């Protein structure tokens, strides 16, 4: 959450690449603190540092993707961000079944202090360090966001960055004109004249799928006590609830998990983009924190009631999007921003 607050200002003043590079450092230190933890204070410090880094990355990456992508590919490439997160989580769980616990299950180190003699070096390095370590040198091989460079009036760097992104054989003579228009419109809050690429249909379908999945799980929890655990019906209910959870994850990743980040990076006016983006990222992590802290309490109260509560929130999201969020696909950003007035 601390990283989310700082993410917008960092990306605004030191650039997208600089923000990602800075965010990788506390992630590495945090994983090291957890890896060699002797007591809970190391774990708390490690999680705090990792949280700061993830907070910065979760805002900066969608903005960077949106700013470097061609207009006809922006929505698809923006969705890859959430897909990559999901794949990373799945791979972490799969690795956890085969590799030594010191690479993944770092929490157990509270009850078993680490010693150099009881493990080789690789057993003491959790996998979180590896992608963060690769990120830093990898950033030297990608260009800075051309839109950020244009906003900073670094026109030579802007042209170089755009040439790298679009290909050295591509004619970009019209792009500096876009940059000039971008600079002139910045003061009025208009970011660019490209068409927005992320429609709300995906969010509506995603919210509907999430609502139906949560409703199915809630109903199963309410009726499971009336079915014998040895019966075939109980097995069927278990399978249906599992499939409903899988369907929920798919529906979330398809729309709600990816599209809002893309929309945020496209339609926020430059004059408030860093501040508003920070608040949006903070709201995301505050909500995640609240759900995590209250889930067990709610489940102990009523498992079915817990999923009903989540279903109502998902249903409200669906209604909110249908009634009050304007369509963005196929519309210029000027048209979108005018619809908010």
PDB file of C-alpha atoms in Angstrom, residues 6 23 33-34 48 76 83 95 98 102-103 116 118 127 144 181 200 208 225 227 240 248 272-273 276 278 293 298:
ATOM      1  CA  UNK A   6       4.365   6.526  -4.086  1.00  0.00           C
ATOM      2  CA  UNK A  23      10.978  -1.268  -7.187  1.00  0.00           C
ATOM      3  CA  UNK A  33      15.243 -10.907   4.664  1.00  0.00           C
ATOM      4  CA  UNK A  34      12.614 -13.652   4.494  1.00  0.00           C
ATOM      5  CA  UNK A  48       6.949  -4.668   3.963  1.00  0.00           C
ATOM      6  CA  UNK A  76      -4.412  -7.319 -25.808  1.00  0.00           C
ATOM      7  CA  UNK A  83      -2.139 -13.291 -17.474  1.00  0.00           C
ATOM      8  CA  UNK A  95       7.356 -25.581  -8.022  1.00  0.00           C
ATOM      9  CA  UNK A  98       8.849 -30.453  -6.172  1.00  0.00           C
ATOM     10  CA  UNK A 102      13.436 -23.255   1.583  1.00  0.00           C
ATOM     11  CA  UNK A 103      12.814 -22.065  -1.964  1.00  0.00           C
ATOM     12  CA  UNK A 116      24.649 -22.660   6.404  1.00  0.00           C
ATOM     13  CA  UNK A 118      21.925 -27.745   6.658  1.00  0.00           C
ATOM     14  CA  UNK A 127      12.546 -18.025  -6.322  1.00  0.00           C
ATOM     15  CA  UNK A 144      11.704   4.329 -21.938  1.00  0.00           C
ATOM     16  CA  UNK A 181      -0.011  17.620 -29.975  1.00  0.00           C
ATOM     17  CA  UNK A 200     -16.496  -2.480 -21.115  1.00  0.00           C
ATOM     18  CA  UNK A 208     -21.587 -11.614 -14.584  1.00  0.00           C
ATOM     19  CA  UNK A 225     -25.308 -29.944   5.445  1.00  0.00           C
ATOM     20  CA  UNK A 227     -26.588 -34.128   2.171  1.00  0.00           C
ATOM     21  CA  UNK A 240     -19.469 -28.282  -8.795  1.00  0.00           C
ATOM     22  CA  UNK A 248     -14.612 -17.443 -11.033  1.00  0.00           C
ATOM     23  CA  UNK A 272      -3.894  13.970 -12.592  1.00  0.00           C
ATOM     24  CA  UNK A 273      -2.627  10.662 -13.943  1.00  0.00           C
ATOM     25  CA  UNK A 276      -5.228   9.347  -9.533  1.00  0.00           C
ATOM     26  CA  UNK A 278      -1.706   6.035  -7.147  1.00  0.00           C
ATOM     27  CA  UNK A 293      -8.130  -9.905   6.985  1.00  0.00           C
ATOM     28  CA  UNK A 298     -16.668 -14.280   7.819  1.00  0.00           C
TER      29      UNK A 298
END
